[in-house]
Structure formats: structure tokens, C-alpha cells
XYZ file of C-alpha atoms in Angstrom:
761
model
C 0.000 0.000 0.000
C 1.539 3.276 -1.130
C 0.759 6.547 0.579
C 2.425 9.822 -0.237
C 2.231 13.334 1.088
C 3.302 16.391 -0.823
C 4.536 19.323 1.208
C 4.521 22.977 0.383
C 6.835 25.901 1.100
C 5.480 26.328 4.627
C 6.769 22.879 5.584
C 10.528 23.299 5.768
C 13.018 21.300 7.758
C 14.935 24.288 9.144
C 12.094 25.380 11.433
C 10.295 23.520 14.190
C 6.830 24.487 12.976
C 6.217 22.832 9.634
C 8.619 19.989 10.381
C 7.131 16.434 10.282
C 8.006 15.645 13.888
C 6.908 12.214 15.111
C 4.413 12.186 17.949
C 6.174 12.832 21.213
C 3.905 10.407 23.071
C 4.221 7.768 20.353
C 6.771 5.534 22.145
C 4.544 5.363 25.238
C 1.547 4.360 23.153
C 3.188 1.735 20.987
C 4.889 0.123 24.004
C 1.648 0.004 25.952
C 2.936 2.157 28.783
C 0.659 5.159 28.266
C -2.000 4.790 31.005
C -5.587 5.153 29.803
C -8.688 5.699 31.923
C -9.143 2.052 32.947
C -5.456 1.509 33.688
C -5.212 3.282 37.035
C -5.422 1.235 40.215
C -5.626 1.517 43.981
C -5.373 -1.064 46.745
C -9.081 -0.901 47.636
C -10.438 -0.665 44.084
C -13.971 -1.884 43.475
C -15.233 -2.755 40.001
C -18.563 -2.147 38.339
C -20.673 -3.722 35.627
C -23.842 -2.354 34.021
C -27.009 -4.351 33.348
C -28.720 -3.137 30.172
C -32.362 -2.901 29.154
C -33.493 -5.514 26.653
C -36.397 -3.476 25.318
C -36.333 -0.146 23.494
C -39.425 1.419 25.009
C -41.618 0.808 28.038
C -41.101 0.436 31.759
C -39.566 -1.884 34.316
C -42.394 -3.769 36.023
C -40.163 -5.698 38.422
C -36.459 -5.998 39.082
C -35.140 -8.885 41.207
C -31.564 -8.515 42.429
C -31.612 -11.114 45.218
C -29.523 -13.762 43.474
C -27.107 -11.172 42.167
C -26.669 -9.584 45.591
C -25.849 -12.992 47.087
C -23.093 -13.642 44.544
C -19.626 -13.833 46.210
C -17.767 -10.537 46.069
C -20.763 -8.290 45.390
C -20.713 -5.123 47.472
C -23.857 -3.336 46.291
C -26.350 -3.230 43.445
C -27.895 0.074 42.381
C -31.244 0.396 40.606
C -33.817 3.147 40.264
C -35.215 2.011 43.607
C -32.098 2.798 45.658
C -30.054 5.280 43.656
C -28.461 7.873 45.988
C -29.760 11.416 45.945
C -28.459 13.734 43.254
C -29.181 17.253 42.064
C -32.742 17.659 40.816
C -32.664 20.497 38.306
C -31.801 19.820 34.670
C -29.277 22.646 34.749
C -27.117 20.695 37.179
C -26.945 17.792 34.719
C -26.074 19.854 31.653
C -22.476 19.766 30.460
C -20.641 22.337 28.305
C -22.086 20.966 25.062
C -25.485 19.897 26.403
C -28.586 19.833 24.222
C -32.062 21.284 24.620
C -34.213 18.909 26.616
C -33.928 16.699 29.672
C -30.387 15.256 30.048
C -30.290 11.500 30.484
C -30.123 10.507 34.150
C -29.022 6.892 34.687
C -31.283 4.861 37.001
C -33.631 7.817 37.353
C -36.916 5.893 37.252
C -38.596 2.795 35.811
C -38.932 4.189 32.267
C -36.970 2.642 29.413
C -36.193 5.142 26.670
C -33.859 3.169 24.400
C -32.319 -0.225 23.759
C -29.259 -0.766 25.952
C -30.261 1.768 28.591
C -28.495 1.077 31.915
C -31.050 -0.318 34.364
C -28.819 -1.644 37.150
C -25.234 -1.185 38.314
C -23.381 -3.942 40.147
C -20.318 -3.117 42.249
C -18.070 -5.943 43.417
C -14.539 -6.696 44.552
C -13.547 -7.882 41.085
C -14.678 -7.189 37.562
C -15.536 -10.847 37.029
C -17.764 -10.934 40.110
C -19.617 -7.805 39.005
C -20.075 -9.173 35.487
C -21.311 -12.583 36.590
C -23.633 -11.141 39.222
C -25.183 -8.766 36.673
C -26.200 -11.798 34.618
C -28.292 -12.990 37.578
C -30.502 -9.900 37.758
C -34.038 -10.712 36.654
C -36.083 -7.909 35.098
C -39.681 -7.976 33.935
C -40.730 -5.296 31.446
C -43.913 -3.796 30.130
C -42.867 -3.014 26.567
C -44.315 -0.335 24.297
C -44.164 -0.250 20.521
C -40.747 1.164 19.583
C -40.248 3.965 17.057
C -36.897 3.356 15.372
C -37.434 3.781 11.614
C -36.322 7.174 10.321
C -38.349 6.690 7.131
C -41.537 6.179 9.167
C -40.935 8.758 11.885
C -39.828 11.456 9.426
C -43.506 11.813 8.521
C -44.000 13.324 11.994
C -40.940 15.573 11.970
C -40.847 18.968 13.672
C -38.719 22.095 13.809
C -36.924 22.165 17.189
C -38.210 25.048 19.285
C -34.984 25.542 21.219
C -31.804 25.704 19.171
C -28.653 23.896 20.201
C -25.973 26.319 21.338
C -23.282 26.793 18.705
C -25.317 25.132 15.951
C -26.556 27.588 13.357
C -30.136 26.971 12.200
C -30.829 27.149 8.461
C -30.616 30.713 7.133
C -33.679 32.473 5.822
C -34.528 31.672 2.187
C -33.003 33.913 -0.455
C -34.597 34.604 -3.803
C -37.471 32.342 -4.827
C -36.160 28.791 -5.010
C -39.503 27.159 -5.886
C -40.161 29.417 -8.868
C -36.576 29.186 -10.114
C -36.660 25.407 -9.831
C -39.899 25.153 -11.780
C -38.593 27.364 -14.592
C -35.171 25.755 -15.023
C -34.314 23.655 -18.109
C -32.273 21.169 -16.042
C -33.341 19.968 -12.622
C -33.472 17.004 -10.310
C -35.224 16.034 -7.110
C -33.601 13.181 -5.209
C -33.861 11.594 -1.785
C -30.787 10.545 0.196
C -30.853 8.251 3.213
C -28.159 7.605 5.792
C -28.448 4.799 8.312
C -27.100 5.426 11.799
C -23.349 5.063 12.297
C -21.818 4.130 15.635
C -18.580 5.276 17.230
C -16.075 2.509 17.813
C -12.770 4.019 18.970
C -10.149 1.561 20.183
C -10.368 2.635 23.809
C -13.603 1.630 25.489
C -15.316 4.244 27.610
C -14.108 3.927 31.180
C -13.824 5.877 34.419
C -11.592 5.249 37.412
C -12.623 7.209 40.504
C -9.999 7.322 43.240
C -11.673 8.181 46.536
C -9.392 10.574 48.445
C -11.592 11.332 51.453
C -14.755 13.282 52.167
C -15.875 14.886 48.936
C -12.405 14.651 47.352
C -11.981 12.652 44.160
C -9.309 12.047 41.552
C -10.957 10.849 38.367
C -9.430 9.332 35.259
C -12.057 9.560 32.547
C -12.342 8.764 28.863
C -13.407 12.206 27.692
C -12.577 14.959 25.234
C -12.730 17.545 28.009
C -11.444 17.003 31.544
C -12.983 20.278 32.711
C -16.315 19.323 31.153
C -16.343 16.054 33.118
C -15.309 17.903 36.265
C -18.162 20.403 35.933
C -20.639 17.613 35.230
C -19.662 15.655 38.343
C -19.594 18.721 40.570
C -23.027 19.841 39.371
C -24.771 16.514 39.873
C -23.191 15.588 43.210
C -22.846 19.136 44.564
C -19.080 18.898 44.990
C -16.566 21.725 45.189
C -14.497 22.017 41.991
C -11.274 22.302 43.996
C -11.994 18.846 45.453
C -12.471 17.110 42.102
C -9.586 16.645 39.706
C -10.139 14.941 36.356
C -7.387 13.553 34.146
C -7.600 12.433 30.518
C -3.947 12.593 29.581
C -4.262 9.810 27.026
C -7.407 9.176 24.996
C -7.630 6.188 22.688
C -9.740 7.768 19.965
C -12.959 9.725 20.223
C -13.873 12.122 17.345
C -17.000 13.368 19.058
C -17.929 10.335 21.122
C -16.255 11.851 24.190
C -17.605 15.392 23.937
C -20.354 14.752 26.463
C -19.956 12.799 29.729
C -21.189 9.225 29.502
C -23.058 7.188 32.075
C -19.965 5.326 33.269
C -18.678 8.601 34.757
C -21.906 9.144 36.674
C -22.198 5.558 37.916
C -18.579 5.186 39.044
C -18.650 8.546 40.827
C -22.010 7.806 42.436
C -20.767 4.489 43.822
C -17.429 5.907 45.011
C -19.160 8.660 46.965
C -21.782 6.285 48.367
C -19.366 3.506 49.336
C -16.476 5.855 50.195
C -14.169 3.674 48.168
C -12.445 3.809 44.787
C -14.478 2.434 41.876
C -13.606 1.563 38.296
C -16.087 1.024 35.485
C -15.129 0.071 31.935
C -17.935 -0.393 29.435
C -18.125 -3.268 26.993
C -17.862 -3.046 23.223
C -21.595 -3.752 23.054
C -22.341 -0.738 25.251
C -20.440 1.544 22.873
C -23.360 1.225 20.449
C -25.732 2.974 22.858
C -23.540 5.957 23.740
C -22.956 8.178 20.720
C -23.873 7.742 17.088
C -24.283 9.668 13.855
C -28.068 9.964 13.525
C -30.063 8.305 10.782
C -31.095 10.990 8.300
C -33.354 11.376 5.283
C -32.721 14.282 2.921
C -34.345 15.690 -0.170
C -32.326 17.867 -2.512
C -33.885 19.756 -5.409
C -31.354 21.410 -7.668
C -31.680 23.270 -10.963
C -29.313 24.767 -13.520
C -29.472 26.811 -16.693
C -28.150 25.794 -20.114
C -24.630 26.816 -19.123
C -24.597 24.742 -15.953
C -25.013 27.700 -13.607
C -27.094 26.811 -10.581
C -30.440 28.620 -10.458
C -32.107 26.905 -7.484
C -31.190 24.753 -4.497
C -33.746 23.340 -2.057
C -32.373 21.079 0.666
C -34.555 19.510 3.371
C -33.265 17.145 6.054
C -34.885 15.157 8.858
C -32.628 13.663 11.519
C -33.319 11.205 14.308
C -33.272 12.349 17.909
C -34.258 10.810 21.233
C -37.416 11.228 23.291
C -35.631 13.296 25.908
C -33.261 15.643 24.027
C -33.321 17.553 20.725
C -30.001 16.702 19.124
C -29.187 19.079 16.256
C -26.472 19.402 13.611
C -25.641 21.792 10.778
C -26.785 19.604 7.870
C -28.363 21.736 5.141
C -26.529 25.054 5.535
C -23.596 23.843 3.435
C -25.871 23.808 0.393
C -26.285 27.555 0.680
C -22.608 28.478 0.941
C -20.518 26.063 -1.122
C -21.730 27.147 -4.585
C -23.044 30.378 -6.055
C -26.819 30.358 -6.242
C -29.286 33.204 -5.819
C -32.355 31.090 -5.028
C -31.890 28.866 -2.012
C -34.303 27.329 0.487
C -32.921 25.239 3.358
C -34.989 23.449 5.999
C -34.082 21.139 8.868
C -36.298 19.089 11.193
C -36.091 16.328 13.780
C -37.897 13.030 14.203
C -38.424 11.739 17.727
C -37.483 8.070 18.120
C -36.995 5.532 20.900
C -33.216 5.670 20.636
C -30.390 7.058 22.731
C -29.557 10.660 21.963
C -27.297 10.857 18.898
C -24.011 12.675 19.215
C -21.282 14.389 17.278
C -19.372 12.013 15.022
C -16.500 13.349 12.930
C -17.682 16.371 10.930
C -21.203 16.153 12.389
C -23.800 17.465 9.987
C -21.291 18.269 7.257
C -20.422 14.657 6.461
C -24.164 13.993 6.231
C -25.361 17.094 4.405
C -22.456 17.342 1.973
C -23.055 13.721 0.932
C -26.478 14.750 -0.367
C -25.301 18.067 -1.827
C -22.272 16.624 -3.631
C -24.241 13.649 -4.916
C -26.919 15.981 -6.283
C -24.561 18.366 -8.069
C -22.766 15.384 -9.570
C -26.076 13.988 -10.772
C -27.089 17.337 -12.245
C -23.760 17.664 -14.080
C -24.625 14.599 -16.156
C -27.988 16.116 -17.067
C -26.336 19.348 -18.176
C -23.606 17.456 -20.017
C -20.690 18.880 -18.049
C -17.728 17.200 -16.444
C -18.473 17.001 -12.680
C -15.361 19.048 -11.867
C -16.235 21.678 -14.471
C -19.748 21.902 -13.011
C -18.317 22.769 -9.616
C -15.794 25.260 -10.966
C -18.491 27.103 -12.926
C -20.419 27.638 -9.715
C -17.474 28.696 -7.580
C -18.227 31.409 -5.024
C -15.838 33.648 -3.085
C -18.192 34.676 -0.256
C -20.489 32.996 2.250
C -23.888 33.782 0.763
C -25.702 32.387 3.811
C -24.311 35.068 6.099
C -23.250 37.637 3.509
C -19.702 37.510 4.870
C -16.283 37.546 3.283
C -14.048 34.491 3.598
C -10.738 34.858 5.404
C -9.250 32.662 2.650
C -10.341 30.070 0.112
C -7.807 28.037 -1.853
C -10.393 25.577 -3.169
C -9.514 26.375 -6.798
C -5.977 25.219 -6.065
C -7.350 22.065 -4.412
C -9.344 21.292 -7.555
C -6.383 21.945 -9.815
C -3.697 20.124 -7.855
C -5.928 17.206 -6.904
C -7.131 16.677 -10.468
C -3.581 16.841 -11.798
C -2.252 14.263 -9.355
C -5.232 11.984 -9.929
C -5.065 12.244 -13.719
C -8.640 13.472 -14.001
C -8.102 14.689 -17.583
C -7.923 11.029 -18.702
C -11.431 10.333 -17.415
C -14.018 9.229 -19.969
C -17.254 11.081 -19.259
C -19.858 8.414 -20.019
C -20.843 5.977 -17.247
C -19.678 2.369 -17.782
C -17.063 3.585 -20.281
C -13.943 2.624 -18.306
C -12.857 -0.974 -17.688
C -9.943 -2.925 -16.262
C -10.392 -6.547 -17.254
C -13.579 -7.841 -15.611
C -13.884 -4.733 -13.456
C -15.889 -1.628 -14.155
C -13.818 1.444 -13.316
C -15.350 4.628 -11.943
C -13.836 8.000 -11.207
C -15.747 10.358 -8.941
C -15.005 13.533 -7.044
C -16.531 15.798 -4.453
C -15.852 18.989 -2.541
C -15.327 19.119 1.201
C -15.956 22.077 3.513
C -15.807 22.568 7.281
C -15.971 25.639 9.502
C -12.599 26.830 10.795
C -13.333 27.988 14.316
C -11.402 29.679 17.079
C -12.698 29.160 20.625
C -11.682 30.690 23.925
C -8.543 29.050 25.276
C -5.996 29.825 27.957
C -2.468 28.441 28.187
C 0.584 28.820 30.377
C 4.222 28.893 29.302
C 7.285 28.566 31.539
C 10.903 29.209 30.593
C 13.464 27.925 33.100
C 17.032 29.007 33.612
C 18.338 25.701 32.230
C 16.603 26.450 28.912
C 13.801 23.949 29.371
C 10.255 24.943 28.459
C 6.889 23.802 29.816
C 3.577 24.603 28.154
C 0.317 23.804 29.914
C -3.385 23.789 29.040
C -6.336 21.567 29.869
C -6.677 20.564 26.213
C -7.088 16.933 25.201
C -5.233 14.800 22.683
C -7.627 12.232 21.229
C -4.972 10.881 18.900
C -4.753 13.979 16.739
C -1.235 14.994 17.756
C -2.133 17.877 20.084
C 0.811 17.162 22.402
C 3.220 17.239 19.494
C 2.082 20.452 17.857
C 1.991 22.275 21.201
C 5.572 21.149 21.775
C 6.503 22.483 18.334
C 4.844 25.842 18.978
C 6.633 26.134 22.314
C 9.943 25.044 20.815
C 9.852 27.588 18.023
C 8.743 30.376 20.351
C 11.699 29.791 22.699
C 14.311 28.761 20.164
C 14.821 25.218 21.476
C 14.373 21.719 20.134
C 10.970 20.112 20.753
C 12.606 17.519 22.999
C 13.303 20.302 25.501
C 9.609 21.162 25.762
C 7.364 19.476 28.320
C 3.678 19.494 27.405
C 1.120 19.231 30.195
C -2.450 18.645 29.044
C -5.467 16.538 29.992
C -5.838 17.827 33.549
C -8.813 19.835 34.815
C -6.548 21.955 37.038
C -4.690 23.384 34.050
C -5.665 26.610 32.222
C -9.180 26.601 30.784
C -9.852 25.351 27.249
C -12.900 24.107 25.388
C -13.555 20.434 24.874
C -11.513 19.029 22.009
C -13.842 18.989 19.033
C -14.880 20.844 15.913
C -11.280 20.972 14.625
C -10.643 24.019 16.793
C -7.995 22.766 19.248
C -4.862 23.407 17.176
C -6.008 26.910 16.277
C -7.303 27.781 19.750
C -4.964 26.130 22.248
C -2.060 26.509 19.836
C -2.687 30.243 19.614
C -2.977 30.450 23.407
C 0.407 28.737 23.809
C 1.943 31.143 21.301
C 0.396 34.091 23.168
C 1.714 32.806 26.513
C 5.183 32.458 24.991
C 4.971 36.044 23.754
C 4.008 37.129 27.270
C 7.113 35.389 28.641
C 9.232 37.147 26.026
C 7.667 40.470 27.032
C 8.618 39.854 30.662
C 12.153 38.972 29.553
C 12.363 42.116 27.456
C 11.149 44.306 30.332
C 13.738 42.744 32.615
C 16.478 43.105 30.002
C 15.695 46.794 29.564
C 16.248 47.255 33.315
C 19.746 45.790 33.133
C 22.833 47.977 33.124
C 24.129 48.617 29.609
C 21.072 46.958 28.126
C 21.307 46.595 24.336
C 17.552 47.074 24.048
C 16.287 50.600 23.675
C 13.097 51.693 25.358
C 11.271 51.695 22.021
C 12.012 48.038 21.219
C 8.799 46.012 21.188
C 8.363 42.326 21.885
C 7.407 41.754 18.252
C 10.902 42.914 17.290
C 12.580 40.256 19.440
C 13.223 36.538 19.274
C 14.915 33.882 21.376
C 17.843 32.166 19.699
C 20.585 29.985 21.158
C 19.628 30.854 24.718
C 19.597 34.602 24.124
C 16.914 37.263 23.768
C 17.864 39.040 20.547
C 16.579 41.463 17.976
C 14.704 39.632 15.229
C 16.625 41.416 12.486
C 20.059 41.251 14.164
C 20.781 38.443 16.571
C 24.146 40.007 17.426
C 22.169 42.394 19.610
C 20.916 40.515 22.658
C 21.365 39.221 26.188
C 21.712 35.680 27.538
C 18.514 34.417 29.154
C 20.462 33.265 32.215
C 21.755 36.794 32.731
C 18.268 38.270 32.431
C 16.848 35.822 34.982
C 19.804 36.346 37.320
C 19.262 40.102 37.191
C 15.849 39.533 38.801
C 16.931 36.616 41.038
C 14.600 34.282 39.139
C 14.971 30.632 38.203
C 12.089 30.765 35.733
C 9.518 33.038 34.149
C 5.952 31.823 33.730
C 3.082 33.649 32.078
C -0.501 32.867 31.126
C -2.418 34.138 28.106
C -5.890 33.819 26.649
C -7.202 33.956 23.099
C -10.790 34.390 21.943
C -12.676 35.074 18.720
C -12.540 38.634 17.427
C -16.121 39.898 17.660
C -15.473 42.796 15.297
C -13.815 40.600 12.700
C -16.727 38.148 12.885
C -19.058 40.869 11.626
C -17.219 40.875 8.300
C -15.358 37.578 7.905
C -15.939 33.845 8.333
C -13.463 30.984 7.953
C -13.756 27.557 6.352
C -11.395 24.726 5.539
C -11.803 23.257 2.045
C -10.872 20.061 0.235
C -11.251 18.335 -3.101
C -11.480 14.537 -3.125
C -10.866 12.336 -6.174
C -11.739 8.647 -5.936
C -11.315 5.589 -8.109
C -13.451 2.498 -7.620
C -13.300 -0.886 -9.302
C -16.422 -3.031 -9.315
C -16.631 -6.647 -10.363
C -19.308 -6.523 -13.043
C -20.749 -9.938 -12.167
C -20.411 -9.971 -8.386
C -20.858 -6.264 -7.647
C -17.954 -6.203 -5.180
C -16.778 -2.612 -4.717
C -13.160 -1.658 -4.088
C -11.903 1.871 -3.507
C -8.536 1.493 -5.205
C -7.240 5.058 -5.203
C -7.915 8.356 -3.433
C -6.285 11.728 -3.931
C -7.394 14.415 -1.520
C -6.179 18.007 -1.681
C -6.724 20.129 1.425
C -6.442 23.873 2.052
C -6.233 24.417 5.803
C -4.057 27.443 6.342
C -0.701 26.889 8.028
C 0.294 23.245 8.453
C 2.025 22.894 11.813
C 3.187 19.309 11.313
C 2.815 17.569 7.927
C 3.080 14.120 9.520
C 0.319 14.494 12.103
C -1.741 16.539 9.622
C -1.437 13.798 7.013
C -2.540 11.224 9.586
C -5.659 13.271 10.267
C -6.615 13.346 6.593
C -5.839 9.650 6.102
C -8.067 8.817 9.062
C -10.853 11.008 7.714
C -10.654 9.373 4.296
C -10.826 5.893 5.820
C -13.827 6.887 7.948
C -15.451 8.338 4.823
C -14.966 5.038 3.003
C -16.563 3.318 5.995
C -19.477 5.739 5.832
C -19.907 5.088 2.126
C -19.561 1.305 2.020
C -19.528 -0.317 5.451
C -20.998 1.313 8.544
C -24.626 0.708 9.444
C -26.420 0.173 12.715
C -28.993 -2.500 11.911
C -32.163 -2.187 13.984
C -34.938 -4.744 14.281
C -37.808 -2.256 14.065
C -40.215 -4.772 15.622
C -38.290 -4.636 18.897
C -36.287 -1.438 18.404
C -33.060 -3.252 19.261
C -29.674 -2.906 17.568
C -28.814 -6.299 16.134
C -25.144 -5.853 15.183
C -23.733 -4.357 18.389
C -20.270 -5.873 17.933
C -17.283 -5.510 15.630
C -17.938 -8.862 13.998
C -21.185 -7.665 12.446
C -20.823 -3.885 12.492
C -18.448 -3.451 9.586
C -15.655 -0.893 9.525
C -12.915 -0.673 6.893
C -10.122 -3.179 7.446
C -6.601 -3.055 6.009
C -7.706 -5.031 2.954
C -10.325 -2.368 2.174
C -7.831 0.511 2.023
C -5.514 0.963 -0.932
C -3.609 4.011 -2.219
C -4.342 7.332 -0.503
C -2.428 10.452 -1.448
C -2.706 13.653 0.582
C -1.821 17.084 -0.794
C -1.655 20.170 1.405
C -2.343 23.216 -0.708
C -0.529 26.370 0.335
C -2.955 28.827 1.928
C -2.053 31.929 3.899
C -4.691 33.091 6.361
C -3.957 35.809 8.907
C -7.519 35.991 10.231
C -8.680 32.407 10.858
C -6.497 32.223 13.984
C -3.558 34.168 15.420
C -1.134 31.456 14.254
C -2.717 31.092 10.801
C -4.047 27.596 11.466
C -7.326 26.016 10.394
C -8.602 22.693 11.703
C -7.856 19.333 10.040
C -9.695 16.759 12.141
C -13.021 16.955 10.311
C -12.293 18.021 6.729
C -10.789 14.674 5.733
C -14.166 12.921 5.866
C -16.427 15.641 4.432
C -17.289 14.736 0.848
C -15.583 11.339 0.757
C -18.837 9.356 0.865
C -20.190 11.437 -2.011
C -16.990 11.000 -4.037
C -17.252 7.222 -3.595
C -20.940 7.226 -4.520
C -20.224 9.374 -7.568
C -17.444 7.034 -8.650
C -19.823 4.082 -8.309
C -22.308 5.833 -10.572
C -19.590 6.534 -13.131
C -18.569 2.877 -13.053
C -22.032 1.328 -13.199
C -24.440 3.928 -14.529
C -26.708 3.347 -11.531
C -27.128 5.953 -8.809
C -27.309 4.708 -5.203
C -28.534 7.314 -2.737
C -28.777 5.165 0.380
C -25.706 4.746 2.598
C -23.953 2.456 3.082
C -23.723 1.331 -0.543
C -23.701 -2.454 -0.456
C -23.756 -5.069 -3.204
C -27.502 -5.601 -2.968
C -28.181 -1.870 -3.398
C -25.989 -1.700 -6.494
C -27.860 -4.575 -8.095
C -31.255 -3.270 -6.994
C -30.529 0.197 -8.393
C -29.426 -1.385 -11.652
C -32.596 -3.467 -11.907
C -34.788 -0.477 -11.023
C -33.113 1.612 -13.706
C -33.661 -1.126 -16.279
């Protein structure tokens, strides 16, 4: 398997930033010595196991725990009948990224709201005792008819009354999309369906609560935000924040699944406080299917164009699944109003209440879903118009965000199209479907555009420079496998003129400076900028001290922006012969170190005029056995414009991971529900398919040079999400080009290819 990455002028080997530094925590991870949430112990540790509901809707009529309680080693069994007192108000249960509605409260009452809901919690001296005892609990249910089909429940969809914080609702219509659609010479109206996808990161969700005395806890939690988990625990159990410390130093994958606290955190903390003893709870792979998932969605896209292929109307309607108790919302349709120029646009978004657990953010939430429909539709329309799919997109290029009437801080999408197409060899593509073959295989070439919002969130960081030249940077940020530790080390190293190996990075601790949860591709831009700002503050303190020294080479008018740290000296940026040794500056103030803290936040004035997005162009080749219908994605070229690339190696890994997840979205991942019972049938990795090594072939990543001085103070845009946005559409478009049959229902499996072919015939 060949994978290549092309680097641009920003990625040079003579600077720390832009150098493909290997992950600094990599050796710990590959040797198995990096401790994850379930790998912390204490002498008196108790272990928990959760009993799950076996219906999707109804109530518990009777729960018998007698046999389980008598099992050797069992300490206590918790149910809705004996759950300790907790805070009553919903506000106490809402975390930083909570949704409108009533947050799920484990063991709250006898109601069952979804398949796999925790209905009892067994605590024992060993994990095995807790697990075996849980199997002895006898529960009688009164089941109701479940509502788990998005196609059925979408008929009763509604517009959510309360909007989710941070999630923009569809913009008001512009122009008259219905009239423009009716009058257009070329148009289509297509439905697109996505089955639910389920998070399956390598690390299972787990919490270890170390009981330190009355009201004092040290918690190791699988989470994307240690401070979010801390606030959640303190709110529910009325604890003082200074008495609760949460660590998530190492996180074995998340991509949205760990944004919100999960029930294992509540249950382990509840038991530790009640029993006054340390408790550990690690969930099973089966339980992962009930925690966080990309919601099932049905979408209708109407799109029209004139004789020249210019878009004249776009209407995009989406209905997404949500639970009975919360209104989960994503930005699904808005992308259709901003990615291409069109004066007549109507976007609508609704929810369908179902007897399921609340969906959650899964890599590029909303965008991966909505852009699949948008990019499939524009591809489909290009064939009607008679244009090459790439030409169709280029003709409708737009330089502003028409939804918000804002300028873009940068947009190098044209370069993505050009460089991606060149590397892929797009000019050799034959336009007609079923026109390309390789022996018995049909060959299809498809492409799609990707877009994701480039956000900056509030973040605070601390930087320390010691007399021995060592550097420490600190922030509560998380590293979910994205390389956060490494890029923060690089930022600190370049700021202080040292090698990255001399930088200590402290993250994943609720006591460290405040940051947002890691999500939305904003961590590098936000926490990275905060680290850079803290380093500048240290340099300012050094400069002030240096100016106070006798015979100082720095005049009173020298600003911190005119200085740099090189070879252990504070010097002028333009002339490093003018400077003072750091040790001398510190000694002049009788200091052994200088430490400063700094905060960054979005520019409210800038936001009135500008908005930032990351862009990508994906080119995909598929080969399909004409007789068997077996689909192989044999080649992918993805070109990404994401501002400054801090580390080409970790950045490339992010895009590779996004592409692989996009292939899984297109061809593999599907939560299969028995709608008679409302239960997930394939809640394991044997039957829930994800791409394996044999499914992944050549992937080439290109980083397009893009300068952006407004997206973030360090010129960075996020990379975690953009790699997946548009991949499913590019695969689907390639399948159409290969077969001449359009499949609009994900995942695209062999049976759907054959069915679409038969329906077309």
C-alpha cells in the first residue's frame, strides 16, 4: 500500500513548525505504557458492571436482584429504587455541550427510553464478580411499541423550538427557489438516506474514581474535556471544583464520542461517593453502540441549472433522528447555501423523535451527512447538463459565504481542484458511465468537494521558561490521537528557540488553564494560539527585565514583536548580534524561571465581516466486479487547504483517518435495527463493519498552500473533520460513473448496487 504526502513551502526542515516531527507520546503508546482511563489502580479498588435494558421502550415492572446480591464478592447493586440522591434540576446535569431537553439521568426511574439503557449497576470486589452477578438480575418489562425507523418517523418531523448552542439553524430563504426550480431547463429532485453510524474508537469508555476522602476525588475519565467532566460531576453531586480533579492525559480515539460525559462517569462517581471507596467502570464493546452515534437521516435535494450549468435553485430539506428526551441538532443543510453560487436557495431542517439514545457528534457532524447529499446531487445534475463534474463545480465557484453575507478569510479551493485533479489524472477520465474498464472490473472515477468551519474558541495556556533552557507549556486541552501534544511542543519550541525535545507538554488535567472540549477541529487553532500568546508574554517579561539591566542593548522603544529567542539569548529579530543571555536576564531579577498565562478568543469585530472555512477536493477511483458487484476503492487523492500546516506528519494522519472513515461511511458502517423490537442487532465488531486493512488501498494527501492571517492568530485552520467531508459522495459518484446506476442510500452495499441497476432497467 503506497501513501504519499506532498509538502509545500510552509513545511521546511529548518524550522520547528512545519517539520514532520513524530508524535512525542508515540513511544509510550506503541509500548503500551501510556495509562488510559481504565489503567489506574488503587489497593481498595472496586469494580462495576452495568445491566442493560433488553427493550427499546416501556417500563420496568419488576427488578429482582436477590440472586445477584448474594453472589460472592458483590458489594452493592444500584437500581432506580435505591439510587443515591443527586441534584434535581436539569441545569445541574447539563455539560458544556449539552442539548435542549432533559439530560439522560441513569437509574432515574422505571422508564426505558432506548435499547441498551443502563437499568442496574453492580459493584463488586472484582470485575468478574460484578459481570457474573449482573447476569443474575431478573427484570420484567412492560414493553411499548418502539419507534426506530427514520423513514416512518420522518412523517412526523418537527422544527426544534430551542436551538442547540453553537449550531446555526438554516438561514432564511433567499430569492425564490420554488419558482426558479420550476422554470429551469435542467433539474433534479432526489432523496438521500443515511443509516445510523456508531462510534467505535479503540479505547472503550471507562472511568476510574480514586476516593481521596470526604468529597475529594481524583478521576481518570475517557473524555474529550477534563474540565467538562469535572463540571458535570460537581453539578450533579454538589461537589466543590477544587476537590475534584479529572485527568484524561491519554485518549484512545474519540472524534465526538467523548464530547459529552457518559453514564460510566456518573455511575462510578455515584458508587465511590456512596461507598467511600475507589471504583472503576469500563464499558463493553456492546455498550459503545448505545452511547454516541451519527443519527439516521433522510434528505431531499432539489437542484436546478441553466443551459450553461449555472445553478439557479437549491432546495435542501433534512430530517434527523433524535431521542425522546433531548433535541439533538447538527448543521446539515446550511452547506448547500454556501458552497456554490446560487441566488435562489431554500434550506430546511427538522427532527424526528425516536426511541433511541440521543445521537451525538461524530467526525464532521452534519457536514459529512449534508455534503453527501449536496455533492451527490450536483454530480447527478452535471450529467444532465452534459458537463464534467469538476467543471460543473468550478463554474459555480463562489468567493463569499452567501448564507451570512460575509467575506471568507481565505479560500484556496480552486488550487485544491487543480492540484488534486492533476495528481489523480482526471483529464484522462471518460465522461460516459460504464465507459472505463480494467479486465472484468468496471472502473469509476468520482469527485466531491469538502468544507468545514474553521473555528477559534476561547482558550488559555501557560508557558514557563526555566534558567536551564527547558520549556513547559500547559493547558487543559485533550489529545484524542490527533497529535495535540506534538504540535503544542513544536509551537513552544519555536517560540523559545529550542528543540521540541526540551519542551514538556502538560495537558489533559482539569486543574490546568481553561480550554474548550476538544472537538470541531478548533484545538490546534485555539490552544495553539494560546500557547503562542503565553510564549509572547514570557518574552515580554524577559524584554522588560532586560531593559532594566545595566548597559542593556535594548532601547526603550524596542517592542516584543521585534525580538526573538535564539541559542539561549533574547535578541533582535533582524540582528541576533544584539541581545542578552537568558540566564543573565533571569539572574538580574533573582529568578529561576519566568511563567506567564495568556488567553485567546474570537474577534467579535472581525466576525461581523469575515468567516473561515477549511476546504478540500477529493478524487476517488473504484473498481467493481461486473458480475459480483464487489466494490473496491482502489485510489484516493485528496487536496486540502487548511491554512498553516504545523506538522505535515500528524496533519497527514488526520486526513488519512478522515478518508478511511469516509470510506466506511460510504460502504460499510450501518447500525442495523430490528424495528419490531427497536433493538440494535449488530452491536459488535464482527457484524458492524468498519474498513479493514484489505479495504484501504492508495491514498495520497496534498496540502495546498494557503495563507490566512484571520482564521487564527497562528494562521491555522482545523484538520480533524475536513478529511471525511465529501468522501462518501466521491465514492458514490465514482460508483455511478462505473455502473451507470445511482445509489442514494448509505452504506452502498452489493444488494443496493444490483437493486438500483434493476430499477433503472
